[in-house]
Amino acid sequence: MMFERSPAKIWRNRDVLYRLKYSYCRDCKRSFYPPRGRCIYCGSSNIEHRYSSGRGVVKEFTVVYQTPVGFTDMSPMVIGLIEMEEGFRLLAQIVDVKPEEISNGMKVEAVLRRMIVDGETGLIYYGIKFAPLIEKS
Amino acid sequence: MRSFIISSSAVKIDRYYDKNFKELAIESIKDLEKKISEPLEPEALIISSVAVEHLDRQSNMAGIIADYLGLRNIRVYRVESGEASGLAAVQIAHSLVSSKAVKKALVIGVDKLSDMPNAKIAELYSYLKDSDYIQIHGVSPLSEAALLAKIYMKTYDYSYEDLFIWPFTMHQNSLDTPHAQLRFKISPDSYKESPILAEPLRLLDSYPFGDGASALYIVSEDVAEEYDVNVSIEGLSSSNDVNDIASREDLLIFSAVRDSFIKTLKMADIELGKLKYIEIHDNYTPNAFIVLESIGLADRGKAPELLQDSMIGSAHVNLSGGLKARGNPWGATGIYQVHEIFSALLGEFKKSVLGEIEYAAAQNMSGCGDVSYSIVLKRVR
């Protein structure tokens, strides 16, 4: 079954999807993702856009078995609530680790992975998932 | 500025492989038509559907249903506001009538989840999330609700078994609800052994996929005066929150639910204690408890303890069986809720439990409280 996602849609969102561009509010000093023109907490438009280090911590996670079309071959799929070093939180897949080895507080980092395949002959879309952090010595 | 409901109806939520969207919508108004003393001649038709484009490859649904109903020279609207589309459509009708733009408005909610395989329905449900940045990760309201369940259980020290009180109560309530999709009891064993959707949530923590259609006839005061018994819309309001739960500062209160309910009570000029019957949007077990706590029926973390025989505080909750057992045909759900509280005010639904009541309310939201609507009805005569 075709997923029929637009290539242009992925391309125009590349900074947010691949570089984790987020918003920082200069007034209330809070960060949020995805970026917006106004602060989601205080409503200020005194916003600057920044790029995340890609490192964060798992706050909670779930193993999903009823996956939507486009994700069925990834089932069971782990979705994590991840708090990034910069203070914002996001929801994303956790990979390269068995679900039973994941724990809250585990350090993770962004990795580029295959997200969606548009059928057997369609485009392959890549995106950010999170894997256990490999500390560099 | 008030509007009045003089008639409503609902088809049993089920799998209607033999009926298309139009036929199911038209089926839903047959009983409504019988209950009014004049020809059905609305000046506006408002259709609520979440996914008709995807399920039926159809846009302009309101114009087409008006055509099939033989209605001409009227205003037609299709309303989509996620799972909260039903009450959003009622708000459009209420606004049109109370502003005197029209005297009579027909609202129909319809969706057919049985027309596609479950994985497709799961995909369409994920469309409630931001398609650019959230949905693309495979995130849906299901995975969000599963995360909320784990956070709720850890924060308030509940086990998974403690949550069983909600689906158990809903299945008890649906046994004598004529339009309910699931009319059977469940046991703790069947709960714990049902398939996992997103751990810890299992099949019996979620709503069944089904087809449904429900309708309301909303009219101006002078039209309503011709009827012996009628019900007024005393309050109707909405609110919204950020789309992904990750960005919320407080994960265990749905601020859109809380804010819309407060505004609605204020419009109706009543206290929460006046409401003896409330239908809430319980798409997943944890969401039911968070909604009850968000609207103030229970303190934070106390809803599972306080719920007894469908009552929490002084209010009966989800006597229909809720989304869990009555069903959740997306765009029709809010209309079913209003049909239920309207019928209860007339003494035609759950009278043995409720007796005569003056006020009742419904709360209809999308996903995990991204958008929420509330309505308060009052029996006038």
XYZ file of C-alpha atoms in Angstrom:
518
model
C 0.000 0.000 0.000
C 1.356 3.385 -0.961
C 2.040 5.854 1.829
C 2.045 8.742 -0.659
C 4.039 11.247 1.340
C 5.238 14.290 -0.562
C 9.035 14.499 -1.165
C 8.759 18.306 -1.129
C 7.177 18.158 2.327
C 10.175 16.276 3.699
C 12.680 18.514 1.878
C 11.254 21.802 3.127
C 11.251 20.518 6.705
C 14.858 19.288 6.540
C 16.239 21.640 9.198
C 13.600 20.594 11.710
C 13.552 16.898 10.848
C 17.290 16.287 10.364
C 19.029 18.998 12.406
C 16.423 19.268 15.174
C 15.928 23.014 14.775
C 13.942 24.273 17.749
C 12.697 27.577 19.185
C 14.045 29.437 22.180
C 11.972 32.193 23.760
C 14.154 35.144 24.770
C 11.423 36.381 27.128
C 10.477 33.323 29.196
C 13.749 31.474 28.478
C 11.992 28.253 27.487
C 12.624 26.029 24.474
C 10.183 24.034 22.395
C 10.015 21.740 19.377
C 8.917 21.854 16.603
C 9.782 25.534 16.175
C 7.042 28.147 15.937
C 6.938 31.889 15.416
C 5.408 32.474 18.850
C 6.258 30.990 22.207
C 3.860 28.182 23.110
C 4.263 29.013 26.806
C 4.111 32.825 27.054
C 2.932 33.894 23.593
C 5.955 36.107 22.925
C 7.213 36.530 19.366
C 10.701 37.324 20.696
C 11.916 33.964 19.428
C 15.208 32.690 18.084
C 15.772 29.408 16.325
C 18.582 27.139 17.444
C 19.889 23.668 16.632
C 19.957 20.842 19.147
C 23.048 18.830 20.094
C 20.899 15.753 19.417
C 21.490 14.388 22.905
C 18.771 13.757 25.441
C 17.352 11.539 28.146
C 14.415 9.096 28.028
C 11.686 10.331 30.385
C 9.160 7.609 29.463
C 8.579 5.147 26.642
C 5.999 2.726 25.255
C 6.193 -0.284 22.960
C 3.592 0.148 20.222
C 2.067 -2.885 18.504
C -0.901 -1.247 16.711
C 1.183 0.753 14.258
C -0.206 2.913 11.446
C 0.189 2.038 7.767
C 3.741 2.992 6.818
C 5.090 1.764 10.149
C 3.672 -1.770 10.276
C 7.014 -3.396 9.357
C 8.587 -1.650 12.392
C 6.093 -3.207 14.833
C 6.681 -3.473 17.730
C 7.973 0.096 17.672
C 9.253 1.996 20.698
C 8.063 5.597 21.078
C 9.933 7.625 23.667
C 9.254 10.891 25.450
C 12.709 12.405 25.267
C 14.005 15.465 27.077
C 16.792 17.100 25.124
C 19.870 18.774 26.634
C 18.434 22.127 25.591
C 15.347 21.583 27.763
C 12.654 20.854 25.181
C 10.882 17.505 24.894
C 9.783 15.534 21.860
C 8.270 12.201 20.895
C 10.317 9.934 18.629
C 11.275 6.326 18.026
C 13.994 4.656 20.086
C 16.059 2.115 18.120
C 19.213 -0.036 18.256
C 18.204 -1.391 21.660
C 15.789 -4.057 22.871
C 12.716 -2.642 24.621
C 13.566 -4.528 27.811
C 16.948 -2.787 27.906
C 15.438 0.713 27.789
C 14.919 2.537 31.061
C 13.824 5.978 32.108
C 16.852 8.215 32.521
C 18.776 6.427 29.764
C 20.908 8.808 27.693
C 20.144 8.776 23.967
C 21.353 10.553 20.850
C 19.812 11.354 17.488
C 20.663 9.008 14.633
C 19.625 9.095 10.986
C 17.413 6.152 10.103
C 14.982 4.973 7.477
C 11.512 6.285 8.432
C 8.990 5.408 5.744
C 9.107 3.533 2.468
C 6.503 4.494 -0.119
C 5.731 0.999 -1.345
C 8.121 -1.370 -3.131
C 9.150 1.105 -5.816
C 8.528 4.405 -4.036
C 10.843 6.835 -2.313
C 12.561 6.028 0.954
C 12.283 8.750 3.558
C 14.844 9.167 6.284
C 14.545 10.912 9.600
C 15.783 11.207 13.152
C 15.342 8.412 15.647
C 17.125 7.999 18.976
C 19.650 5.353 19.983
C 21.533 4.785 23.259
C 24.275 7.400 23.592
C 27.748 6.124 22.802
C 30.121 8.140 25.004
C 33.220 9.201 23.072
C 36.440 8.859 25.044
C -28.732 33.944 23.206
C -30.027 30.403 23.362
C -30.918 27.705 20.913
C -33.068 24.648 21.541
C -32.927 20.972 20.687
C -36.321 19.506 19.874
C -35.387 16.127 18.447
C -32.486 13.698 18.109
C -31.731 10.174 16.961
C -28.905 7.690 16.582
C -28.300 4.445 14.746
C -26.710 1.523 16.567
C -22.961 1.723 16.113
C -21.998 -1.355 14.146
C -20.419 -2.562 10.898
C -22.582 -1.367 8.013
C -20.911 -2.911 4.982
C -24.216 -2.553 3.106
C -24.532 1.208 3.582
C -22.443 4.104 2.325
C -21.864 7.386 4.161
C -24.930 9.048 2.652
C -27.236 6.129 3.415
C -26.051 5.863 7.013
C -26.452 9.617 7.538
C -29.966 9.515 6.122
C -30.812 6.437 8.210
C -29.838 8.399 11.324
C -32.535 11.048 10.857
C -35.498 8.685 10.452
C -36.333 8.617 14.184
C -35.598 12.321 14.537
C -38.149 13.062 11.833
C -40.828 10.965 13.544
C -40.475 12.973 16.772
C -41.247 16.380 15.268
C -44.733 17.540 14.394
C -43.862 19.301 11.146
C -42.006 18.480 7.930
C -38.228 18.430 8.326
C -37.272 21.696 6.657
C -33.929 22.884 8.027
C -32.447 26.103 6.716
C -28.959 24.773 7.436
C -27.394 21.313 7.271
C -24.153 20.767 9.175
C -22.282 17.500 8.652
C -19.604 16.389 11.087
C -17.115 13.848 9.757
C -13.446 13.388 10.545
C -12.335 11.209 7.667
C -14.867 11.099 4.844
C -12.218 12.244 2.334
C -9.977 9.315 3.205
C -12.614 6.669 3.869
C -14.952 7.489 0.986
C -12.851 9.642 -1.408
C -15.482 12.300 -0.974
C -15.445 16.025 -0.289
C -18.462 18.364 -0.344
C -20.242 15.826 1.853
C -22.798 18.302 3.235
C -23.924 19.363 -0.238
C -24.269 15.769 -1.358
C -26.234 14.644 1.717
C -28.516 17.687 1.319
C -29.083 16.573 -2.264
C -30.017 13.040 -1.186
C -32.327 14.430 1.521
C -34.137 16.545 -1.068
C -33.113 19.759 0.670
C -32.649 22.726 -1.635
C -31.770 26.388 -1.211
C -30.263 25.907 2.230
C -26.878 26.565 3.873
C -24.613 23.501 3.946
C -21.449 23.012 5.976
C -19.081 20.157 6.675
C -17.204 20.516 9.970
C -13.925 18.805 10.845
C -12.108 19.480 14.099
C -10.525 16.111 14.776
C -12.390 13.834 17.153
C -14.090 16.936 18.564
C -15.865 17.539 15.245
C -19.268 16.535 16.640
C -19.541 19.270 19.237
C -17.821 21.699 16.858
C -20.697 21.069 14.431
C -23.217 21.640 17.223
C -21.475 24.926 17.987
C -21.873 26.023 14.347
C -25.588 25.167 14.471
C -25.995 26.917 17.814
C -24.256 30.036 16.470
C -26.404 30.121 13.335
C -29.636 29.730 15.298
C -28.855 31.958 18.275
C -27.636 34.729 15.949
C -30.959 34.435 14.083
C -29.244 33.645 10.786
C -31.514 30.586 10.585
C -34.398 29.214 12.658
C -33.792 25.503 12.103
C -30.537 23.592 11.700
C -30.033 19.873 11.166
C -26.742 18.442 12.455
C -25.600 14.970 11.413
C -22.396 13.253 12.533
C -21.221 10.307 10.454
C -18.067 8.210 10.032
C -17.484 4.633 8.840
C -14.394 3.080 10.406
C -15.349 -0.421 9.244
C -14.800 0.523 5.612
C -11.002 0.167 5.906
C -8.551 -2.309 7.523
C -7.440 -1.573 11.103
C -3.930 -0.458 10.112
C -5.456 2.130 7.764
C -7.752 3.351 10.545
C -4.710 3.603 12.842
C -3.008 5.678 10.142
C -6.016 7.989 9.754
C -6.175 8.380 13.533
C -2.529 9.489 13.508
C -3.598 12.347 11.196
C -4.809 14.078 14.372
C -1.131 14.773 15.029
C 0.991 17.407 13.238
C 1.880 15.723 9.932
C 5.158 17.598 9.411
C 6.874 16.865 12.694
C 4.972 14.421 14.911
C 2.986 11.986 12.781
C 6.109 11.294 10.697
C 7.702 9.585 13.714
C 4.842 7.081 13.863
C 3.345 8.906 16.847
C -0.431 8.749 17.255
C -2.918 9.503 20.061
C -2.556 5.813 21.011
C 1.171 6.090 21.757
C 0.562 9.376 23.578
C -2.171 7.801 25.713
C 0.127 4.857 26.517
C 2.802 7.267 27.728
C 0.199 9.128 29.789
C -0.961 5.832 31.317
C 2.556 5.001 32.483
C 3.119 8.498 33.858
C -0.304 8.497 35.556
C 0.279 5.112 37.194
C 3.759 6.047 38.435
C 2.788 9.528 39.631
C -0.273 8.377 41.574
C 0.928 4.879 42.475
C -1.651 2.785 40.607
C -1.163 -0.659 39.124
C -2.489 -1.552 35.675
C -5.206 -3.635 37.350
C -6.362 -0.529 39.259
C -7.368 1.061 35.950
C -9.775 -1.802 35.152
C -12.571 0.028 36.982
C -13.069 2.285 33.950
C -13.555 -0.248 31.113
C -15.474 -2.513 33.521
C -17.913 0.296 34.367
C -18.295 1.314 30.729
C -19.185 -2.218 29.662
C -21.697 -2.452 32.519
C -23.280 0.826 31.401
C -23.575 -0.125 27.739
C -25.610 -3.278 28.431
C -28.922 -1.413 28.081
C -27.806 1.339 25.705
C -29.714 0.590 22.505
C -27.215 2.221 20.156
C -24.048 0.872 21.833
C -21.584 -1.094 19.706
C -20.367 -3.379 22.519
C -23.057 -4.733 24.836
C -21.289 -7.333 26.960
C -19.572 -7.490 30.336
C -15.819 -7.851 30.715
C -13.844 -9.583 33.445
C -10.442 -8.745 34.944
C -9.019 -11.754 33.099
C -10.377 -10.704 29.712
C -8.987 -7.212 30.359
C -5.492 -8.416 31.165
C -5.462 -10.983 28.376
C -6.683 -8.737 25.555
C -4.016 -7.909 22.935
C -1.532 -5.137 23.709
C -1.936 -2.040 21.510
C 0.801 0.084 23.072
C 2.004 -1.099 26.440
C 0.532 -0.870 29.009
C -2.675 -0.227 27.051
C -4.578 -3.219 25.728
C -7.499 -3.628 23.360
C -10.004 -3.184 26.195
C -8.457 0.182 27.094
C -9.439 1.513 23.683
C -12.610 2.112 21.698
C -13.894 -0.327 19.074
C -13.753 0.649 15.401
C -17.285 0.944 14.046
C -19.701 2.863 11.833
C -22.153 5.350 13.279
C -24.422 8.280 12.559
C -26.426 10.474 14.888
C -28.510 13.619 14.357
C -29.881 16.653 16.200
C -32.502 19.228 15.263
C -31.576 22.628 16.700
C -34.100 25.455 16.497
C -34.843 28.990 17.659
C -36.948 29.791 20.730
C -40.116 30.640 18.812
C -39.999 27.306 16.977
C -39.264 25.435 20.220
C -42.262 27.042 21.949
C -44.566 24.985 19.753
C -43.322 21.816 21.481
C -44.452 20.528 24.888
C -41.008 19.504 26.016
C -37.787 21.026 24.950
C -34.203 21.465 25.927
C -32.027 24.543 25.651
C -28.316 24.808 24.958
C -27.266 26.840 27.993
C -23.525 26.704 27.474
C -21.232 25.598 24.654
C -17.562 26.431 24.454
C -14.165 25.128 23.378
C -10.473 25.439 24.044
C -7.201 24.082 22.675
C -3.726 22.987 23.745
C -0.418 22.231 22.016
C -0.776 19.291 19.645
C 1.951 17.060 21.095
C 1.856 16.070 24.731
C 5.673 16.274 24.930
C 5.581 20.075 25.020
C 2.946 20.321 27.749
C 4.139 21.620 31.092
C 1.558 19.526 32.959
C 0.987 16.152 31.330
C -1.695 14.983 33.748
C -4.216 17.776 33.256
C -5.819 18.442 29.882
C -5.888 22.236 29.973
C -8.162 22.486 26.920
C -10.698 20.212 28.631
C -10.478 22.155 31.889
C -10.718 25.576 30.232
C -13.574 24.719 27.880
C -15.560 23.151 30.730
C -15.060 26.166 32.998
C -16.160 28.516 30.201
C -19.206 26.371 29.459
C -20.351 26.274 33.091
C -19.904 30.043 33.261
C -22.022 30.516 30.124
C -24.705 28.286 31.642
C -24.352 30.174 34.940
C -24.279 26.993 37.023
C -21.884 25.224 39.404
C -20.439 21.807 38.599
C -22.582 20.248 41.340
C -25.751 21.051 39.357
C -24.786 18.507 36.722
C -26.195 15.087 37.510
C -25.130 13.465 34.238
C -22.027 14.019 32.100
C -20.812 12.172 28.998
C -17.025 12.461 28.649
C -14.590 11.590 25.865
C -12.830 8.401 27.044
C -10.936 7.305 23.936
C -8.388 5.549 26.199
C -8.581 4.504 29.853
C -5.985 6.983 31.199
C -7.627 9.800 29.267
C -10.936 9.129 31.037
C -9.338 9.654 34.452
C -7.418 12.728 33.293
C -10.617 14.244 31.850
C -12.545 13.611 35.090
C -9.760 15.322 37.028
C -9.443 18.151 34.491
C -13.119 19.095 34.726
C -12.963 19.019 38.506
C -15.060 15.935 39.278
C -12.072 14.427 41.133
C -8.865 15.754 42.635
C -5.687 14.912 40.753
C -4.943 11.202 40.885
C -8.185 10.351 42.668
C -10.570 9.473 39.826
C -9.974 5.681 39.864
C -10.631 5.600 43.628
C -13.698 7.817 43.544
C -15.524 6.156 40.654
C -18.309 3.966 42.032
C -21.215 2.542 40.056
C -20.723 5.137 37.290
C -20.869 7.954 39.803
C -18.131 10.333 40.683
C -19.030 13.095 43.074
C -22.683 13.923 42.502
C -22.636 13.133 38.780
C -23.332 10.001 36.787
C -20.665 9.625 34.127
C -20.899 7.930 30.736
C -24.126 6.019 31.332
C -24.048 5.236 27.602
C -20.903 3.142 28.016
C -18.755 5.947 26.649
C -16.425 5.698 23.698
C -15.117 2.509 25.285
C -18.336 0.512 24.842
C -20.982 2.690 23.138
C -18.332 3.346 20.499
C -16.431 6.173 18.841
C -17.340 6.738 15.198
C -15.141 9.866 15.245
C -17.166 12.690 13.689
C -20.425 11.276 15.039
C -19.258 10.781 18.630
C -20.049 14.272 19.904
C -23.505 14.038 18.333
C -24.131 10.686 20.077
C -23.142 12.311 23.366
C -25.630 15.159 22.883
C -28.319 12.693 21.769
C -27.761 10.798 25.043
C -27.865 13.780 27.416
C -30.816 15.291 25.507
C -32.731 12.003 25.738
C -31.883 11.728 29.441
C -33.280 15.211 30.099
C -36.506 14.128 28.386
C -36.598 11.015 30.583
C -36.114 8.730 27.581
C -32.597 7.447 28.389
C -31.383 5.858 31.637
C -34.402 7.187 33.550
C -34.243 4.329 36.062
C -30.800 5.557 37.100
C -31.192 9.301 36.706
C -34.848 9.991 37.434
C -35.772 13.550 36.465
C -32.823 15.853 35.942
C -32.614 19.512 34.990
C -29.050 19.808 33.647
C -26.669 17.489 31.781
C -23.350 18.005 29.996
C -21.043 16.457 27.411
C -17.330 16.825 26.726
C -15.860 15.934 23.327
C -12.143 16.182 22.545
C -9.567 15.287 19.941
C -6.678 12.927 20.720
C -5.245 13.567 24.157
C -7.039 16.837 24.759
C -5.528 18.794 21.852
C -8.916 20.438 21.243
C -11.927 20.109 23.522
C -15.558 21.206 23.407
C -18.144 21.159 26.191
C -21.892 21.640 26.216
C -24.486 22.091 28.968
C -28.157 21.363 28.250
C -31.148 22.296 30.392
C -34.660 20.906 30.334
C -36.906 23.925 29.897
C -40.359 22.334 29.947
